[in-house]
Coordinates of C-alpha atoms in Angstrom, one line a residue:
X1 CA -57.5 66.9 57.8
X2 CA -58.2 70.4 56.7
X3 CA -58.2 71.6 60.4
X4 CA -55.1 70.1 61.1
X5 CA -53.2 71.2 58.4
X6 CA -53.8 74.8 59.0
X7 CA -53.2 73.7 62.3
X8 CA -49.6 72.9 61.3
X9 CA -49.4 76.0 59.0
X10 CA -50.4 78.1 61.7
X11 CA -47.1 77.1 63.4
X12 CA -44.7 77.1 60.7
X13 CA -46.1 80.8 60.3
X14 CA -45.9 81.1 63.9
X15 CA -42.4 80.0 63.9
X16 CA -40.9 82.2 61.0
X17 CA -42.9 85.6 62.2
X18 CA -40.1 86.1 64.6
X19 CA -38.6 89.7 65.6
X20 CA -36.4 89.4 62.5
X21 CA -39.9 88.9 60.0
X22 CA -41.9 91.4 61.8
X23 CA -40.2 94.0 62.4
X24 CA -38.9 94.0 59.0
X25 CA -35.3 93.1 59.7
X26 CA -35.2 90.2 58.2
X27 CA -36.7 91.1 54.7
X28 CA -34.5 94.5 54.5
X29 CA -31.2 92.0 55.5
X30 CA -31.9 89.6 53.0
X31 CA -33.9 91.2 50.2
X32 CA -34.6 95.1 49.4
X33 CA -34.3 96.2 45.7
X34 CA -34.1 94.4 42.8
X35 CA -35.7 90.7 44.9
X36 CA -39.2 90.8 43.5
X37 CA -38.4 87.5 41.6
X38 CA -36.4 86.2 44.2
X39 CA -39.5 86.1 46.6
X40 CA -41.6 84.2 44.5
X41 CA -38.6 81.5 44.4
X42 CA -38.4 81.9 48.0
X43 CA -42.5 80.6 48.4
X44 CA -41.7 77.7 46.3
X45 CA -38.5 76.5 47.6
X46 CA -40.0 77.1 51.4
X47 CA -43.2 75.4 50.4
X48 CA -41.0 72.0 49.3
X49 CA -39.0 72.2 52.3
X50 CA -41.7 72.0 54.5
X51 CA -43.5 69.4 53.0
X52 CA -40.1 67.4 52.5
X53 CA -39.2 68.1 56.7
X54 CA -43.6 67.5 57.9
X55 CA -43.0 64.2 55.4
X56 CA -40.3 62.8 57.4
X57 CA -41.5 63.8 60.6
X58 CA -44.9 61.8 60.3
X59 CA -43.2 58.9 58.5
X60 CA -40.7 58.6 61.5
X61 CA -43.2 59.6 63.9
X62 CA -40.7 62.1 65.6
X63 CA -40.2 64.3 68.8
X64 CA -37.4 65.7 67.9
X65 CA -35.4 66.5 64.8
X66 CA -32.5 64.4 64.9
X67 CA -34.3 62.1 63.6
X68 CA -35.3 64.0 60.3
X69 CA -31.6 64.9 60.2
X70 CA -30.5 61.2 59.4
X71 CA -32.7 60.8 57.0
X72 CA -31.6 63.8 55.5
X73 CA -28.1 64.0 55.8
X74 CA -26.9 61.1 56.8
X75 CA -25.6 59.9 60.8
X76 CA -21.9 61.7 60.1
X77 CA -23.0 65.2 58.8
X78 CA -26.1 65.3 61.4
X79 CA -23.9 65.2 64.5
X80 CA -22.1 69.0 63.3
X81 CA -25.9 70.2 62.2
X82 CA -27.2 68.8 65.3
X83 CA -24.5 71.3 67.3
X84 CA -25.8 73.7 65.0
X85 CA -29.2 73.4 65.5
X86 CA -28.5 73.6 69.1
X87 CA -27.0 76.7 68.9
X88 CA -29.1 78.3 66.8
X89 CA -31.7 77.5 68.6
X90 CA -30.3 79.5 71.8
X91 CA -29.2 82.3 69.7
X92 CA -32.8 82.6 68.6
X93 CA -34.2 83.0 71.6
X94 CA -31.2 85.6 72.0
X95 CA -32.4 87.5 69.3
X96 CA -35.8 87.4 70.2
X97 CA -35.4 88.1 73.8
X98 CA -33.6 91.2 72.7
X99 CA -36.3 92.0 69.9
X100 CA -38.8 91.7 72.9
X101 CA -36.9 94.1 75.0
X102 CA -36.8 97.1 72.1
X103 CA -40.5 96.8 71.3
X104 CA -41.4 97.2 75.1
X105 CA -38.7 100.3 74.8
X106 CA -41.1 102.2 72.3
X107 CA -44.0 102.0 75.3
X108 CA -41.4 103.5 77.8
X109 CA -40.2 100.4 79.4
X110 CA -36.5 100.2 80.3
X111 CA -34.5 97.8 78.4
X112 CA -33.5 95.9 81.2
X113 CA -36.9 95.6 82.4
X114 CA -38.3 94.3 79.5
X115 CA -35.7 91.9 79.0
X116 CA -36.6 90.5 82.2
X117 CA -40.5 90.4 81.6
X118 CA -39.8 88.5 78.8
X119 CA -37.7 86.1 79.7
X120 CA -40.3 85.3 83.1
X121 CA -43.1 85.5 80.4
X122 CA -41.5 82.3 78.2
X123 CA -40.7 80.5 81.1
X124 CA -44.6 80.7 81.9
X125 CA -45.2 78.9 78.5
X126 CA -44.1 75.7 80.1
X127 CA -47.0 75.9 82.4
X128 CA -49.5 75.5 79.6
X129 CA -47.2 73.1 77.4
X130 CA -47.2 72.9 73.6
X131 CA -51.3 73.1 73.5
X132 CA -51.4 76.7 74.4
X133 CA -48.4 77.7 72.2
X134 CA -51.0 76.6 69.2
X135 CA -53.9 77.9 70.6
X136 CA -52.0 81.7 70.4
X137 CA -50.7 80.6 67.1
X138 CA -54.1 79.3 65.5
X139 CA -56.8 81.9 66.7
X140 CA -54.4 84.9 67.7
X141 CA -52.0 85.3 65.1
X142 CA -54.5 85.4 62.1
X143 CA -55.8 88.6 63.5
X144 CA -52.6 90.4 64.1
X145 CA -50.7 89.0 60.6
X146 CA -54.1 90.5 59.1
X147 CA -53.8 93.4 60.9
X148 CA -50.0 93.5 59.5
X149 CA -50.9 93.3 56.0
X150 CA -53.6 96.2 56.9
X151 CA -51.0 98.3 58.2
X152 CA -48.6 98.2 55.5
X153 CA -51.3 98.2 52.8
X154 CA -52.4 101.7 54.2
X155 CA -48.8 103.0 54.3
X156 CA -48.7 102.3 50.5
X157 CA -52.1 103.9 50.2
X158 CA -51.0 106.9 52.0
X159 CA -47.7 107.5 49.7
X160 CA -49.8 107.4 46.4
X161 CA -47.4 106.0 44.4
X162 CA -47.2 102.9 42.5
X163 CA -46.9 99.3 44.8
X164 CA -44.1 97.9 41.8
X165 CA -42.0 100.7 40.3
X166 CA -40.2 98.7 38.0
X167 CA -39.6 95.3 38.2
X168 CA -35.4 95.9 36.6
X169 CA -32.8 93.8 36.7
X170 CA -32.9 90.9 39.2
X171 CA -29.4 90.6 41.2
X172 CA -30.8 88.8 44.2
X173 CA -32.1 85.4 43.3
X174 CA -29.2 84.1 45.8
X175 CA -31.2 85.6 49.0
X176 CA -34.1 83.3 48.2
X177 CA -32.0 80.6 49.1
X178 CA -30.5 82.1 52.1
X179 CA -33.1 83.1 53.7
X180 CA -35.0 79.7 53.0
X181 CA -31.9 78.0 54.7
X182 CA -31.7 80.8 57.7
X183 CA -35.3 79.7 58.6
X184 CA -35.2 75.9 57.6
X185 CA -32.9 75.3 61.1
X186 CA -36.1 76.3 63.4
X187 CA -38.9 74.7 61.1
X188 CA -36.8 71.3 61.2
X189 CA -37.1 71.7 65.5
X190 CA -40.2 72.4 65.5
X191 CA -42.3 70.3 62.7
X192 CA -40.0 67.4 64.3
X193 CA -42.1 67.8 67.5
X194 CA -45.4 67.3 65.7
X195 CA -44.1 64.3 63.5
X196 CA -45.8 61.7 65.7
X197 CA -48.9 64.0 66.5
X198 CA -50.0 63.8 62.6
X199 CA -52.9 61.5 60.8
X200 CA -52.2 62.1 57.4
X201 CA -49.7 63.4 54.4
X202 CA -52.6 65.2 53.0
X203 CA -51.8 67.5 56.4
X204 CA -48.3 68.1 55.4
X205 CA -49.6 69.6 51.8
X206 CA -52.1 72.1 53.4
X207 CA -49.4 73.0 56.0
X208 CA -46.6 73.8 53.7
X209 CA -48.2 75.3 50.8
X210 CA -50.4 77.7 52.5
X211 CA -47.5 79.3 54.7
X212 CA -45.7 79.2 51.7
X213 CA -48.0 81.6 49.9
X214 CA -48.9 83.4 53.1
X215 CA -45.1 83.9 54.2
X216 CA -44.5 85.0 50.6
X217 CA -47.0 87.4 50.1
X218 CA -46.0 89.2 53.6
X219 CA -42.3 89.2 52.4
X220 CA -43.4 90.8 49.0
X221 CA -45.6 93.8 50.5
X222 CA -43.4 93.9 53.5
X223 CA -40.6 94.5 51.0
X224 CA -42.2 97.2 49.0
X225 CA -43.2 99.4 51.5
X226 CA -39.8 99.4 53.4
X227 CA -38.2 100.2 49.5
X228 CA -40.5 103.2 49.7
X229 CA -39.6 104.6 52.9
X230 CA -37.6 107.9 52.3
X231 CA -35.1 107.5 55.5
X232 CA -31.8 105.4 56.7
X233 CA -33.5 102.1 57.7
X234 CA -30.1 101.1 59.6
X235 CA -31.2 103.8 62.1
X236 CA -34.0 102.0 63.0
X237 CA -33.4 99.3 65.5
X238 CA -37.1 97.9 64.0
X239 CA -37.7 98.7 60.8
X240 CA -41.5 98.7 61.0
X241 CA -41.7 101.5 63.5
X242 CA -40.3 103.6 60.4
X243 CA -43.6 103.1 58.3
X244 CA -45.7 103.8 61.3
X245 CA -44.4 106.6 61.3
X246 CA -46.6 107.5 58.5
X247 CA -49.6 106.2 60.2
X248 CA -51.8 107.2 63.2
X249 CA -51.2 106.1 67.0
X250 CA -53.2 103.6 67.4
X251 CA -51.4 101.6 64.6
X252 CA -48.4 101.5 66.3
X253 CA -50.0 100.5 69.5
X254 CA -51.6 97.5 67.9
X255 CA -48.7 96.6 65.6
X256 CA -46.1 96.9 69.0
X257 CA -48.8 94.1 70.3
X258 CA -48.6 92.6 66.8
X259 CA -44.6 92.4 67.4
X260 CA -44.8 91.1 70.5
X261 CA -46.7 88.2 70.0
X262 CA -44.4 87.3 67.0
X263 CA -41.4 87.1 69.1
X264 CA -43.1 85.6 71.8
X265 CA -44.3 82.7 69.8
X266 CA -40.8 82.5 68.1
X267 CA -39.1 82.2 71.1
X268 CA -41.3 80.0 72.8
X269 CA -41.1 77.4 69.6
X270 CA -37.4 77.4 69.9
X271 CA -37.4 77.3 73.2
X272 CA -39.5 73.5 72.9
X273 CA -37.6 72.5 70.2
X274 CA -34.3 72.7 72.5
X275 CA -35.7 70.9 75.4
X276 CA -37.0 68.7 73.3
X277 CA -33.5 67.5 72.2
X278 CA -31.8 68.3 75.2
X279 CA -34.0 66.2 77.3
X280 CA -33.6 63.3 75.4
X281 CA -30.1 63.8 75.5
X282 CA -29.5 63.9 79.1
X283 CA -32.6 62.8 80.5
X284 CA -33.3 66.1 83.1
X285 CA -36.4 68.0 84.0
X286 CA -37.7 70.3 81.4
X287 CA -37.5 73.3 84.2
X288 CA -33.6 73.1 84.6
X289 CA -33.4 73.2 81.2
X290 CA -35.0 76.6 80.7
X291 CA -34.0 78.5 83.5
X292 CA -30.7 77.2 82.4
X293 CA -31.1 78.7 78.7
X294 CA -32.7 81.8 80.2
X295 CA -29.9 82.6 82.6
X296 CA -27.2 82.1 79.7
X297 CA -28.9 83.7 77.0
X298 CA -30.3 88.0 78.9
X299 CA -26.3 88.3 79.1
X300 CA -26.3 88.2 75.5
X301 CA -29.2 90.6 74.7
X302 CA -26.8 93.6 75.8
X303 CA -25.6 93.4 71.8
X304 CA -28.8 94.8 70.7
X305 CA -31.5 93.2 68.3
X306 CA -30.2 94.9 64.9
X307 CA -26.4 94.0 65.8
X308 CA -27.9 90.0 66.7
X309 CA -29.5 90.5 63.4
X310 CA -26.8 91.5 60.8
X311 CA -24.7 89.4 62.2
X312 CA -25.5 86.4 62.9
X313 CA -28.9 85.4 60.2
X314 CA -26.6 85.8 57.0
X315 CA -23.8 83.5 58.8
X316 CA -26.8 81.0 59.2
X317 CA -28.3 81.7 56.2
X318 CA -25.4 80.4 54.2
X319 CA -23.9 77.3 56.7
X320 CA -26.8 75.8 56.6
X321 CA -27.4 76.4 52.4
X322 CA -26.2 72.7 52.2
X323 CA -29.0 71.0 54.4
X324 CA -31.6 73.0 52.2
X325 CA -30.0 71.5 49.1
X326 CA -30.3 68.3 51.1
X327 CA -33.9 69.0 52.0
X328 CA -34.4 69.7 47.9
X329 CA -32.7 67.0 46.8
X330 CA -34.1 64.2 48.7
X331 CA -37.3 63.6 46.9
X332 CA -35.2 62.6 44.1
X333 CA -33.1 60.6 46.4
X334 CA -36.1 58.6 47.6
X335 CA -37.3 58.5 43.6
X336 CA -34.3 57.4 42.5
X337 CA -34.1 54.3 45.2
X338 CA -37.5 53.1 44.4
X339 CA -36.5 53.0 40.3
X340 CA -33.5 51.0 41.5
X341 CA -35.1 48.8 44.0
X342 CA -37.9 48.4 41.4
X343 CA -35.1 47.1 38.7
X344 CA -33.7 44.8 41.1
X345 CA -37.1 43.1 41.8
X346 CA -37.6 42.7 37.8
X347 CA -34.1 41.0 37.2

């Protein structure tokens, strides 16, 4: 149970640690100053959300996200969010690919060459299937995440400043909800695919709490690091490089590899969730969907990584607040239904 739980935990972290999170763009867009307690709140509501989704996926033995949506918000609203999730997964793949091109530019690879290389790698992922993605998430990604934590810690130590200046007024409570709401769509899409692969409910508990704590800690230390940078972060496509400017060049190479891996796993996870849903609906070969998705996606990367993040991410967060609320109240709905059933049996 523990091994499987850790495996699903690594999947959740891999989905979350895409271009937006790993580069620092998501953290900077949603948090920033006066958000320390908001990040703690994020850990709590994110863990609950993951547990609810995993629990439903396990009970329904799901293979795509539609049955999970039916349970959470009913069939009528599910139709709306079905379209939203398909659109969102496509948009996420665009953002991730754009991020991949931006990272490869740091190695003097032209942006459009990087985009095409990244798209080819995404297509090749389907040769190894879902198992290949899990190997990357479970064995390689933890080393890279540890590298990110070390990098951020070294940056703070080099500045020789307090890790936390002063907590002060906390004015960004809503960010915890919008940040979780934004990220809940890929979580639902990907975790619904593994519903028929889980063997015990305990796996959901391990994966949910573990991923929430790890992501919350990274988010917290990342946010504190970005707050200490004395330059305008809006001039950086990838805020992480503003931190790496203060560290040895070898750190830049290592963290660029981390970014590429994070971007790749999120993009691949998104395409898996997208193709799983489209295959059920249209019954066409998975390769047809992969090629069409990549062909439609490539021209949209022209908007640039930071522009896509700043526009799409907050908008998606607000749209999905209703879905997040449905997830958070779902355990209460189940408890109230069981209570009514027990009362009716007594009568």
